[in-house]
CSV table of C-alpha atoms in Angstrom, one decimal:
chain,number,residue,atom,x,y,z
L,836,MET,CA,-66.3,115.9,170.0
L,837,PHE,CA,-63.7,113.2,169.6
L,838,CYS,CA,-62.2,113.2,166.0
L,839,VAL,CA,-62.0,110.3,164.6
L,840,ILE,CA,-59.4,110.2,161.3
L,841,GLY,CA,-60.2,106.9,159.4
L,842,GLU,CA,-57.3,105.4,158.3
L,843,ARG,CA,-58.4,102.7,155.7
L,844,ILE,CA,-57.6,103.9,152.8
L,845,ASN,CA,-53.9,103.6,152.7
L,846,THR,CA,-51.9,101.1,150.0
L,847,THR,CA,-49.9,99.3,152.4
L,848,ARG,CA,-53.3,97.5,152.8
L,849,LYS,CA,-53.0,94.8,150.4
L,850,SER,CA,-56.9,95.2,149.2
L,851,VAL,CA,-56.4,98.8,148.8
L,852,ARG,CA,-53.5,98.7,147.2
L,853,GLU,CA,-55.0,96.3,144.7
L,854,ALA,CA,-58.1,98.3,144.2
L,855,VAL,CA,-55.4,101.7,143.1
L,856,VAL,CA,-53.5,99.4,140.6
L,857,LYS,CA,-57.1,98.4,139.1
L,858,ARG,CA,-58.2,101.6,139.5
L,859,ASP,CA,-61.2,100.2,141.3
L,860,VAL,CA,-63.6,103.1,141.7
L,861,ASN,CA,-66.4,101.1,143.0
L,862,PHE,CA,-64.3,99.6,146.2
L,863,ILE,CA,-62.7,102.8,147.0
L,864,GLN,CA,-65.7,104.7,147.2
L,865,LYS,CA,-67.9,102.1,148.8
L,866,ASP,CA,-65.6,102.2,151.2
L,867,VAL,CA,-64.6,105.8,152.0
L,868,LYS,CA,-69.0,106.2,152.2
L,869,LYS,CA,-69.2,103.5,154.9
L,870,GLN,CA,-66.1,105.1,156.8
L,871,GLN,CA,-68.1,108.3,156.6
L,872,ALA,CA,-71.4,107.3,157.9
L,873,ALA,CA,-69.6,105.5,160.6
L,874,GLY,CA,-68.4,108.8,162.1
L,875,ALA,CA,-65.0,109.4,160.6
L,876,HIS,CA,-64.5,113.0,160.5
L,877,PHE,CA,-61.5,112.8,158.2
L,878,ILE,CA,-60.6,110.5,155.3
L,879,ASP,CA,-57.2,109.6,155.1
L,880,VAL,CA,-55.8,108.8,152.1
L,881,ASN,CA,-52.2,107.1,152.1
L,882,ALA,CA,-50.4,106.3,148.7
L,883,GLY,CA,-47.5,106.0,149.5
L,884,ALA,CA,-46.8,102.0,149.2
L,885,ARG,CA,-46.0,101.8,145.4
L,886,ILE,CA,-42.9,103.6,145.1
L,887,GLY,CA,-42.4,105.6,142.3
L,888,HIS,CA,-46.3,105.9,141.7
L,889,GLU,CA,-47.4,108.0,144.8
L,890,MET,CA,-48.3,110.9,142.7
L,891,GLU,CA,-50.4,109.6,140.3
L,892,ASP,CA,-51.9,107.2,142.8
L,893,MET,CA,-52.7,110.1,145.2
L,894,LYS,CA,-54.5,112.0,142.4
L,895,TRP,CA,-56.7,109.7,141.4
L,896,LEU,CA,-57.2,108.2,145.1
L,897,ILE,CA,-58.8,112.2,145.7
L,898,GLU,CA,-60.5,112.4,141.8
L,899,THR,CA,-62.6,109.0,143.4
L,900,ILE,CA,-62.8,110.0,147.0
L,901,GLN,CA,-63.8,113.7,147.2
L,902,PRO,CA,-67.1,113.4,145.1
L,903,VAL,CA,-68.6,110.6,147.0
L,904,ILE,CA,-68.0,112.5,150.8
L,905,ASP,CA,-68.9,115.3,152.5
L,906,VAL,CA,-66.2,115.1,155.2
L,907,PRO,CA,-62.3,116.7,154.6
L,908,LEU,CA,-59.7,114.6,153.7
L,909,CYS,CA,-56.4,114.0,155.7
L,910,LEU,CA,-53.6,113.7,153.2
L,911,ASP,CA,-51.2,111.3,154.6
L,912,SER,CA,-47.6,111.4,152.7
L,913,PRO,CA,-44.1,112.6,154.0
L,914,ASP,CA,-43.4,114.1,150.1
L,915,PRO,CA,-44.1,117.9,149.9
L,916,SER,CA,-44.7,118.3,145.8
L,917,VAL,CA,-47.5,115.2,146.8
L,918,LEU,CA,-48.9,117.4,149.4
L,919,GLU,CA,-48.7,120.4,146.7
L,920,MET,CA,-50.6,118.5,144.5
L,921,ALA,CA,-53.2,117.1,146.5
L,922,TYR,CA,-53.6,120.3,148.4
L,923,GLY,CA,-54.8,122.0,144.8
L,924,MET,CA,-57.2,119.8,144.6
L,925,VAL,CA,-59.1,119.6,147.5
L,926,ASN,CA,-62.1,121.5,147.8
L,927,GLN,CA,-62.5,122.4,151.9
L,928,PRO,CA,-59.4,122.6,154.1
L,929,PRO,CA,-57.1,119.5,154.8
L,930,MET,CA,-55.3,117.8,157.3
L,931,ILE,CA,-51.6,117.0,156.6
L,932,ASN,CA,-50.5,114.2,158.1
L,933,SER,CA,-47.6,114.2,159.0
L,934,ILE,CA,-44.4,116.6,159.7
L,935,SER,CA,-41.9,115.8,162.9
L,936,LEU,CA,-39.1,117.7,165.0
L,937,GLU,CA,-36.8,115.6,162.4
L,938,LYS,CA,-34.8,118.3,160.8
L,939,ASP,CA,-34.8,116.8,157.1
L,940,ARG,CA,-38.7,115.8,157.7
L,941,PHE,CA,-39.5,119.6,159.1
L,942,ASP,CA,-37.8,121.5,156.8
L,943,THR,CA,-38.9,119.4,153.9
L,944,ILE,CA,-42.6,120.0,154.6
L,945,LEU,CA,-42.2,123.9,156.3
L,946,PRO,CA,-42.6,125.5,152.7
L,947,PHE,CA,-45.5,123.9,151.8
L,948,LEU,CA,-47.2,124.2,154.9
L,949,LYS,CA,-46.5,128.5,154.5
L,950,GLY,CA,-49.6,130.0,153.3
L,951,LYS,CA,-52.1,126.9,153.3
L,952,ARG,CA,-55.3,126.4,155.5
L,953,CYS,CA,-54.9,122.8,157.3
L,954,LYS,CA,-54.6,121.0,159.9
L,955,ILE,CA,-51.3,119.6,160.6
L,956,ILE,CA,-50.5,116.4,162.7
L,957,SER,CA,-47.2,116.4,163.8
L,958,LEU,CA,-45.1,113.5,165.5
L,959,CYS,CA,-43.3,113.9,168.6
L,960,MET,CA,-40.1,112.3,167.1
L,961,ASP,CA,-37.2,114.1,166.5
L,962,ASP,CA,-33.6,113.9,165.1
L,963,SER,CA,-32.5,111.8,168.8
L,964,GLY,CA,-35.6,109.3,168.2
L,965,MET,CA,-38.4,107.7,169.5
L,966,PRO,CA,-39.3,109.6,172.8
L,967,THR,CA,-38.0,108.1,176.4
L,968,GLY,CA,-40.2,109.1,178.9
L,969,ALA,CA,-43.8,111.2,179.5
L,970,GLN,CA,-41.8,114.6,180.3
L,971,ASP,CA,-39.5,114.1,176.8
L,972,ILE,CA,-43.3,113.8,175.2
L,973,VAL,CA,-44.5,117.0,176.5
L,974,ASP,CA,-41.5,118.5,175.4
L,975,ARG,CA,-41.5,117.9,172.4
L,976,ALA,CA,-45.1,118.6,171.7
L,977,ARG,CA,-44.5,122.2,172.9
L,978,ARG,CA,-41.7,122.4,170.9
L,979,ILE,CA,-44.1,121.5,167.6
L,980,VAL,CA,-46.6,123.7,169.0
L,981,TYR,CA,-44.4,127.2,169.9
L,982,ALA,CA,-42.8,126.5,166.8
L,983,PHE,CA,-45.9,126.6,164.5
L,984,GLU,CA,-47.7,129.2,166.6
L,985,ASP,CA,-44.4,131.3,165.7
L,986,MET,CA,-45.1,130.8,162.1
L,987,GLY,CA,-48.9,131.9,162.4
L,988,ILE,CA,-50.4,128.8,162.5
L,989,LYS,CA,-53.4,128.6,165.4
L,990,ARG,CA,-53.2,125.9,168.0
L,991,ASP,CA,-56.2,124.9,167.5
L,992,ALA,CA,-54.9,123.6,164.2
L,993,ILE,CA,-51.9,121.8,165.4
L,994,TYR,CA,-52.6,118.2,165.9
L,995,VAL,CA,-49.6,116.4,168.1
L,996,ASP,CA,-49.0,112.5,168.3
L,997,PRO,CA,-46.9,111.7,171.0
L,998,LEU,CA,-46.7,108.2,169.4
L,999,VAL,CA,-47.4,105.1,170.9
L,1000,GLN,CA,-45.0,102.7,172.0
L,1001,PRO,CA,-45.7,98.8,172.5
L,1002,VAL,CA,-46.2,97.0,175.9
L,1003,SER,CA,-44.9,93.9,175.1
L,1004,THR,CA,-41.6,95.0,174.8
L,1005,ASP,CA,-41.8,97.8,177.6
L,1006,ASN,CA,-44.5,97.3,180.1
L,1007,ALA,CA,-43.7,101.5,181.4
L,1008,LYS,CA,-44.4,102.4,177.7
L,1009,GLY,CA,-48.5,102.4,178.7
L,1010,VAL,CA,-48.0,105.2,181.6
L,1011,MET,CA,-45.5,106.8,180.0
L,1012,VAL,CA,-47.9,107.7,176.7
L,1013,LEU,CA,-50.6,108.7,179.2
L,1014,GLU,CA,-48.9,110.9,181.3
L,1015,ALA,CA,-47.4,112.5,178.3
L,1016,VAL,CA,-50.9,113.0,176.8
L,1017,GLU,CA,-52.1,114.0,180.4
L,1018,GLY,CA,-49.1,116.9,180.4
L,1019,ILE,CA,-49.7,118.1,176.9
L,1020,ALA,CA,-53.4,118.4,178.0
L,1021,ASN,CA,-52.2,120.7,180.8
L,1022,GLU,CA,-49.7,122.6,179.5
L,1023,LEU,CA,-50.7,123.1,176.1
L,1024,PRO,CA,-54.7,124.1,176.5
L,1025,GLY,CA,-56.5,123.9,172.9
L,1026,VAL,CA,-54.0,121.8,171.0
L,1027,HIS,CA,-55.5,118.7,170.0
L,1028,ILE,CA,-53.8,115.4,170.6
L,1029,THR,CA,-54.2,112.1,168.2
L,1030,GLY,CA,-52.3,108.9,166.6
L,1031,GLY,CA,-52.5,105.7,166.2
L,1032,LEU,CA,-53.3,103.1,168.9
L,1033,SER,CA,-52.8,100.3,167.7
L,1034,ASN,CA,-48.9,100.2,168.4
L,1035,ILE,CA,-49.7,99.5,172.4
L,1036,SER,CA,-50.4,96.2,171.6
L,1037,TYR,CA,-47.9,95.0,169.2
L,1038,GLY,CA,-46.5,91.4,170.5
L,1039,LEU,CA,-49.6,90.4,172.3
L,1040,PRO,CA,-52.5,88.5,171.5
L,1041,LYS,CA,-56.2,89.4,171.1
L,1042,ARG,CA,-55.3,93.1,170.3
L,1043,PRO,CA,-58.7,94.3,169.9
L,1044,ILE,CA,-59.5,94.5,173.4
L,1045,ILE,CA,-56.0,95.8,174.3
L,1046,ASN,CA,-56.3,98.6,171.7
L,1047,ARG,CA,-59.9,99.7,173.3
L,1048,ILE,CA,-59.1,99.8,176.4
L,1049,PHE,CA,-56.5,101.6,176.1
L,1050,LEU,CA,-57.9,104.1,173.8
L,1051,CYS,CA,-60.5,104.8,176.5
L,1052,LEU,CA,-57.7,105.9,179.2
L,1053,MET,CA,-56.1,107.8,176.3
L,1054,MET,CA,-59.1,109.6,176.2
L,1055,MET,CA,-59.6,109.8,180.0
L,1056,ALA,CA,-55.8,111.6,179.8
L,1057,GLY,CA,-57.2,113.9,177.3
L,1058,MET,CA,-56.7,112.6,173.9
L,1059,ASP,CA,-59.1,113.9,171.5
L,1060,SER,CA,-58.8,112.4,168.2
L,1061,ALA,CA,-56.9,108.9,166.9
L,1062,ILE,CA,-56.3,107.7,163.9
L,1063,LEU,CA,-58.0,104.3,163.6
L,1064,ASP,CA,-60.7,102.3,161.3
L,1065,PRO,CA,-64.2,103.3,162.0
L,1066,LEU,CA,-65.4,100.6,160.5
L,1067,ASP,CA,-64.7,98.7,163.6
L,1068,ALA,CA,-68.0,99.1,165.1
L,1069,ALA,CA,-66.7,97.9,169.1
L,1070,THR,CA,-64.3,101.2,168.9
L,1071,MET,CA,-66.6,103.7,167.7
L,1072,ALA,CA,-69.2,102.4,170.1
L,1073,ALA,CA,-66.4,102.7,173.1
L,1074,ILE,CA,-65.6,106.1,172.3
L,1075,LYS,CA,-69.5,106.9,172.1
L,1076,THR,CA,-69.7,105.7,175.5
L,1077,THR,CA,-66.3,106.9,177.0
L,1078,GLU,CA,-67.2,110.4,175.8
L,1079,MET,CA,-70.8,109.8,177.2
L,1080,LEU,CA,-68.5,108.7,180.9
L,1081,LEU,CA,-66.4,112.2,180.5
L,1082,GLY,CA,-69.1,114.3,180.2
L,1083,LYS,CA,-68.5,115.7,176.5
L,1084,ASP,CA,-72.3,114.3,175.4
L,1085,ASP,CA,-74.7,116.4,177.2
L,1086,TYR,CA,-78.3,114.6,178.1
L,1087,CYS,CA,-76.3,111.5,176.5
L,1088,THR,CA,-77.6,112.3,173.8
L,1089,ARG,CA,-75.4,110.9,170.7
L,1090,TYR,CA,-75.0,108.0,173.0
L,1091,LEU,CA,-78.8,107.1,173.2
L,1092,GLN,CA,-78.7,108.2,169.3
L,1093,ALA,CA,-76.5,105.5,168.7
L,1094,ILE,CA,-78.0,103.3,170.7
L,1095,ARG,CA,-81.1,103.9,168.5
L,1096,ALA,CA,-79.3,103.3,165.4
L,1097,GLY,CA,-78.2,99.8,166.6
L,1098,GLU,CA,-74.3,101.2,166.9
L,1099,ILE,CA,-73.6,100.3,170.7
L,1100,ILE,CA,-73.7,96.7,171.3
L,1101,ALA,CA,-73.3,96.0,174.8
P,467,MET,CA,-28.7,69.5,185.2
P,468,LEU,CA,-28.0,70.8,181.5
P,469,ASN,CA,-32.2,69.3,181.9
P,470,SER,CA,-32.5,72.3,184.5
P,471,ILE,CA,-30.8,75.2,182.7
P,472,TYR,CA,-32.8,74.3,179.7
P,473,ASP,CA,-36.0,74.5,181.6
P,474,ASN,CA,-35.0,77.6,183.1
P,475,VAL,CA,-34.2,79.6,180.2
P,476,ILE,CA,-37.3,79.0,178.9
P,477,LYS,CA,-39.5,79.6,182.0
P,478,GLY,CA,-37.2,82.9,182.0
P,479,ASP,CA,-36.0,82.6,185.5
P,480,LEU,CA,-32.8,84.8,185.5
P,481,GLU,CA,-31.4,83.4,188.8
P,482,SER,CA,-31.9,80.0,188.3
P,483,VAL,CA,-29.9,80.0,184.8
P,484,LYS,CA,-27.4,81.6,186.4
P,485,GLU,CA,-27.2,79.3,189.5
P,486,GLY,CA,-27.6,76.5,187.1
P,487,VAL,CA,-24.6,77.2,184.7
P,488,THR,CA,-22.1,78.1,188.1
P,489,GLN,CA,-23.6,74.5,189.3
P,490,ALA,CA,-22.6,72.9,185.7
P,491,LEU,CA,-19.0,74.5,185.3
P,492,ALA,CA,-18.6,73.2,189.0
P,493,ALA,CA,-19.3,69.9,188.3
P,494,GLY,CA,-16.9,69.4,185.5
P,495,HIS,CA,-19.6,70.3,182.1
P,496,GLY,CA,-17.6,72.1,179.1
P,497,SER,CA,-18.8,75.3,178.8
P,498,SER,CA,-19.4,74.3,175.2
P,499,ASP,CA,-21.5,72.2,176.4
P,500,ILE,CA,-23.7,74.0,178.5
P,501,LEU,CA,-24.3,76.6,175.7
P,502,ASN,CA,-24.8,74.1,172.7
P,503,THR,CA,-26.8,71.5,174.7
P,504,ALA,CA,-29.0,73.5,177.2
P,505,MET,CA,-28.8,77.3,176.1
P,506,ILE,CA,-29.2,77.6,172.7
P,507,PRO,CA,-31.5,74.6,172.3
P,508,ALA,CA,-33.5,76.7,174.7
P,509,MET,CA,-33.5,79.5,173.1
P,510,GLN,CA,-34.4,77.6,169.7
P,511,GLU,CA,-37.5,76.3,171.6
P,512,VAL,CA,-38.6,79.7,172.7
P,513,GLY,CA,-38.3,81.4,169.1
P,514,ARG,CA,-40.2,78.3,168.2
P,515,ARG,CA,-42.9,78.5,170.3
P,516,PHE,CA,-43.1,82.1,169.6
P,517,GLU,CA,-43.5,81.2,165.7
P,518,ASN,CA,-46.2,79.0,166.4
P,519,GLU,CA,-47.9,81.9,168.7
P,520,GLU,CA,-48.0,79.7,171.8
P,521,CYS,CA,-45.7,82.3,173.8
P,522,TYR,CA,-45.4,86.0,172.8
P,523,ILE,CA,-43.0,88.9,172.9
P,524,PRO,CA,-42.8,89.3,176.8
P,525,GLU,CA,-42.5,86.0,177.3
P,526,MET,CA,-39.5,85.8,174.5
P,527,LEU,CA,-38.0,88.9,176.0
P,528,ILE,CA,-37.9,86.9,179.6
P,529,SER,CA,-36.3,83.8,178.5
P,530,ALA,CA,-33.6,86.0,176.3
P,531,ARG,CA,-33.1,87.9,179.8
P,532,ALA,CA,-32.4,84.6,181.4
P,533,MET,CA,-29.8,83.7,178.4
P,534,HIS,CA,-28.3,86.7,178.8
P,535,GLY,CA,-27.8,86.2,182.3
P,536,GLY,CA,-26.8,82.7,181.7
P,537,LEU,CA,-24.2,83.9,179.0
P,538,GLU,CA,-22.5,86.6,181.3
P,539,VAL,CA,-21.6,84.0,184.0
P,540,LEU,CA,-20.5,81.5,181.0
P,541,ARG,CA,-18.6,84.3,178.5
P,542,PRO,CA,-15.2,84.2,180.6
P,543,HIS,CA,-15.1,80.5,180.7
P,544,LEU,CA,-15.7,80.2,176.8
P,545,ALA,CA,-13.0,82.5,176.5
P,546,LYS,CA,-10.8,80.4,178.0
P,547,ALA,CA,-11.6,77.2,176.3
P,548,ASP,CA,-11.4,79.1,173.0
P,549,VAL,CA,-14.8,78.5,172.2
P,550,GLU,CA,-16.1,80.9,169.1
P,551,PRO,CA,-19.2,82.3,169.0
P,552,VAL,CA,-21.3,80.3,166.1
P,553,GLY,CA,-21.1,83.7,163.8
P,554,LYS,CA,-20.9,87.2,163.8
P,555,VAL,CA,-23.8,89.7,163.1
P,556,VAL,CA,-23.9,93.3,162.5
P,557,LEU,CA,-27.4,95.2,163.2
P,558,GLY,CA,-28.7,98.6,162.5
P,559,THR,CA,-31.8,100.3,161.7
P,560,VAL,CA,-31.2,102.1,158.0
P,561,LYS,CA,-30.7,106.0,157.7
P,562,GLY,CA,-33.8,107.9,158.3
P,563,ASP,CA,-35.1,105.4,160.1
P,564,LEU,CA,-35.4,105.9,164.3
P,565,HIS,CA,-37.3,102.2,165.0
P,566,ASP,CA,-35.0,100.0,167.4
P,567,ILE,CA,-37.5,97.5,168.7
P,568,GLY,CA,-38.0,94.8,165.6
P,569,LYS,CA,-34.1,95.7,165.5
P,570,ASN,CA,-33.3,94.7,169.0
P,571,LEU,CA,-36.0,91.6,169.2
P,572,VAL,CA,-33.6,90.1,166.4
P,573,GLY,CA,-30.3,91.1,168.6
P,574,MET,CA,-31.2,89.3,171.4
P,575,LEU,CA,-32.3,85.9,169.4
P,576,LEU,CA,-29.5,86.0,167.5
P,577,GLU,CA,-27.0,86.2,170.6
P,578,GLY,CA,-29.9,83.5,172.1
P,579,ALA,CA,-28.7,81.4,168.8
P,580,GLY,CA,-24.7,81.9,169.6
P,581,PHE,CA,-24.3,84.7,167.7
P,582,ASP,CA,-21.8,87.7,168.5
P,583,VAL,CA,-23.9,90.7,167.7
P,584,VAL,CA,-22.3,94.2,167.0
P,585,ASP,CA,-25.6,96.6,167.3
P,586,LEU,CA,-24.8,99.8,165.2
P,587,GLY,CA,-28.3,101.6,166.6
P,588,VAL,CA,-30.8,103.5,164.5
P,589,ASN,CA,-30.3,105.5,161.5
P,590,VAL,CA,-27.2,104.2,160.2
P,591,SER,CA,-25.4,105.4,157.2
P,592,PRO,CA,-24.4,103.2,154.5
P,593,GLU,CA,-20.8,104.2,155.3
P,594,LYS,CA,-21.0,103.4,159.1
P,595,PHE,CA,-21.9,99.6,158.1
P,596,ILE,CA,-19.7,99.4,155.4
P,597,GLU,CA,-16.9,100.9,158.4
P,598,ALA,CA,-18.5,98.4,160.4
P,599,ILE,CA,-18.1,95.3,157.7
P,600,ARG,CA,-14.5,96.3,157.4
P,601,GLN,CA,-14.0,96.3,161.2
P,602,HIS,CA,-15.8,93.1,162.1
P,603,LYS,CA,-15.7,90.9,159.3
P,604,PRO,CA,-19.6,89.5,160.1
P,605,ASP,CA,-20.9,86.5,158.7
P,606,PHE,CA,-23.9,88.7,158.5
P,607,VAL,CA,-25.1,92.2,158.3
P,608,GLY,CA,-28.4,92.6,159.2
P,609,LEU,CA,-30.7,95.6,158.2
P,610,SER,CA,-34.0,96.7,160.1
P,611,ALA,CA,-36.5,99.1,158.9
P,612,LEU,CA,-39.9,99.8,159.6
P,613,LEU,CA,-41.9,102.4,156.8
P,614,THR,CA,-42.4,102.8,153.6
P,615,THR,CA,-40.4,105.7,153.2
P,616,THR,CA,-37.1,104.4,154.8
P,617,ILE,CA,-37.3,101.1,153.1
P,618,PRO,CA,-35.5,102.7,150.0
P,619,ALA,CA,-32.5,103.3,152.7
P,620,MET,CA,-32.1,99.5,152.3
P,621,GLN,CA,-31.4,99.7,148.3
P,622,ALA,CA,-29.2,102.6,148.7
P,623,THR,CA,-27.3,100.6,151.7
P,624,ILE,CA,-26.9,97.3,149.6
P,625,ASP,CA,-26.0,99.3,146.8
P,626,ALA,CA,-23.2,101.0,148.9
P,627,PHE,CA,-22.2,97.5,149.9
P,628,LYS,CA,-21.3,97.1,145.8
P,629,ASP,CA,-19.7,100.5,144.9
P,630,VAL,CA,-17.1,99.6,147.7
P,631,GLY,CA,-16.8,95.9,146.9
P,632,VAL,CA,-17.8,94.6,150.2
P,633,ARG,CA,-21.0,93.2,149.3
P,634,ASP,CA,-19.7,89.8,148.3
P,635,GLN,CA,-18.2,90.0,152.2
P,636,THR,CA,-21.2,89.0,154.3
P,637,ILE,CA,-24.7,87.7,154.1
P,638,VAL,CA,-27.2,90.5,153.9
P,639,MET,CA,-30.3,89.9,155.9
P,640,VAL,CA,-33.4,92.0,155.8
P,641,GLY,CA,-36.4,93.0,158.1
P,642,GLY,CA,-39.0,95.4,159.5
P,643,ALA,CA,-42.7,95.5,158.8
P,644,PRO,CA,-42.8,97.2,155.2
P,645,VAL,CA,-40.6,94.4,154.1
P,646,ASN,CA,-41.6,91.2,152.3
P,647,GLN,CA,-39.7,88.3,149.9
P,648,ALA,CA,-40.5,90.0,147.3
P,649,PHE,CA,-39.2,93.7,148.2
P,650,ALA,CA,-36.0,91.6,149.6
P,651,ASP,CA,-35.4,90.3,146.3
P,652,LYS,CA,-35.1,92.9,144.1
P,653,ILE,CA,-32.8,94.9,146.3
P,654,GLY,CA,-30.3,92.0,146.3
P,655,ALA,CA,-30.5,90.9,150.1
P,656,ASP,CA,-30.0,87.4,150.8
P,657,ILE,CA,-32.5,86.5,153.9
P,658,TYR,CA,-35.7,88.2,154.0
P,659,ALA,CA,-36.8,87.3,158.3
P,660,PRO,CA,-40.7,88.3,159.0
P,661,ASN,CA,-40.1,87.9,162.1
P,662,ALA,CA,-36.9,88.3,164.9
P,663,ALA,CA,-37.4,84.1,165.9
P,664,SER,CA,-37.2,83.4,161.9
P,665,ALA,CA,-34.2,85.7,161.5
P,666,ALA,CA,-32.2,83.5,164.1
P,667,LYS,CA,-33.3,80.5,162.4
P,668,LYS,CA,-32.6,81.1,158.9
P,669,ALA,CA,-29.0,83.2,159.9
P,670,ARG,CA,-28.1,79.4,161.8
P,671,ALA,CA,-29.4,77.3,158.6
P,672,MET,CA,-27.6,79.6,156.2
P,673,LEU,CA,-24.1,79.3,158.4
P,674,LYS,CA,-24.5,75.3,158.2
P,675,ARG,CA,-25.0,75.5,154.3
P,676,ILE,CA,-21.6,77.6,153.7
């Protein structure tokens, strides 16, 4: 099933940052309960925006969120000491967001990963910068997968992010990442493909329609997870509908369930 | 004739702009006149439309490309007439950050506003910025960062400018998704630009004040 990582608990969002500053338990708990009800499989938690407060904010967020949801957390931090603390608090294996092939970042997170039970998102970013072609992205994904497999991490625990870039500044970027996803799915079977999608529409008007149609194309290409807002009902409806159309919903069961639950608006 | 250059820059019609500039030069228009009364005002108008969401990034890019093409025709004539650029800018994405789209847009619009732009690329160390300040003596240094994890490098860069005594030699402009006015003030930047069009506008306004 398509894995939705709910992106809402991120302190770069003003309302969340304010709730974190005020230690507003109710605001955060209500939000994550809604994300879970809407179909999030992981709740991403990012406490990075208040520089110098990440450790305490992350701790408070996990304490606040975990008691009211059943789905696991996606720990979103580049700081291994924050991840270590957070990992010690979670009551089921989390997802880690994220590592990349940039040497500093890779070497920093690597010791943390040793012996941990977790899923890990890895960006197809390396020290040479953003990827410049589909094959480049596939090659980076391969380096990620092989590096982790060498460490004993199972392919099923690896989520590669091919890095979506805007079509507004280069209209070849959409096709590039779609071809890359297809390549990764074909050449590295079993690895998961995830990431944020909204970069695609940067600089263009009416972004939701672009994001949604791009999501469907990415699913067609082999993407099986995304970091998005599960409270965006139209997007969640698009995911369920696309899964059905791609033959991943036996007897259209989940689609019809969603219809009866009023979740799909034609 | 200058009006049609103006219109064609806005339209983003590269060939017509090149042709228009060539014809205007042949008809005796001064290179500085063509630049300052047709081309730069056209890019300013594009910037205004962009800020008002009347036009979008791809449309701005196509105008910037037309502007760039016109400038190539014009440049030798500007040099011959000793026309100086309105100012010089050194640009780069700070150390640890590899994003370049925002920075490139800023560069294009600054060029469109008549600036000479030196682009240092991405992952630029404070030392590299300092070297560029010493070498190019820019009116502005533009720092870009796109991540909450890399904006601290903006502070480090400005601090390094102070340490070696070049901070007062240039105006520091900052921008990027996680940057805002409060942060710019906190780290001691001179200008915060929320988008590429405003970067060009603010840079020109600042130069007029000096």
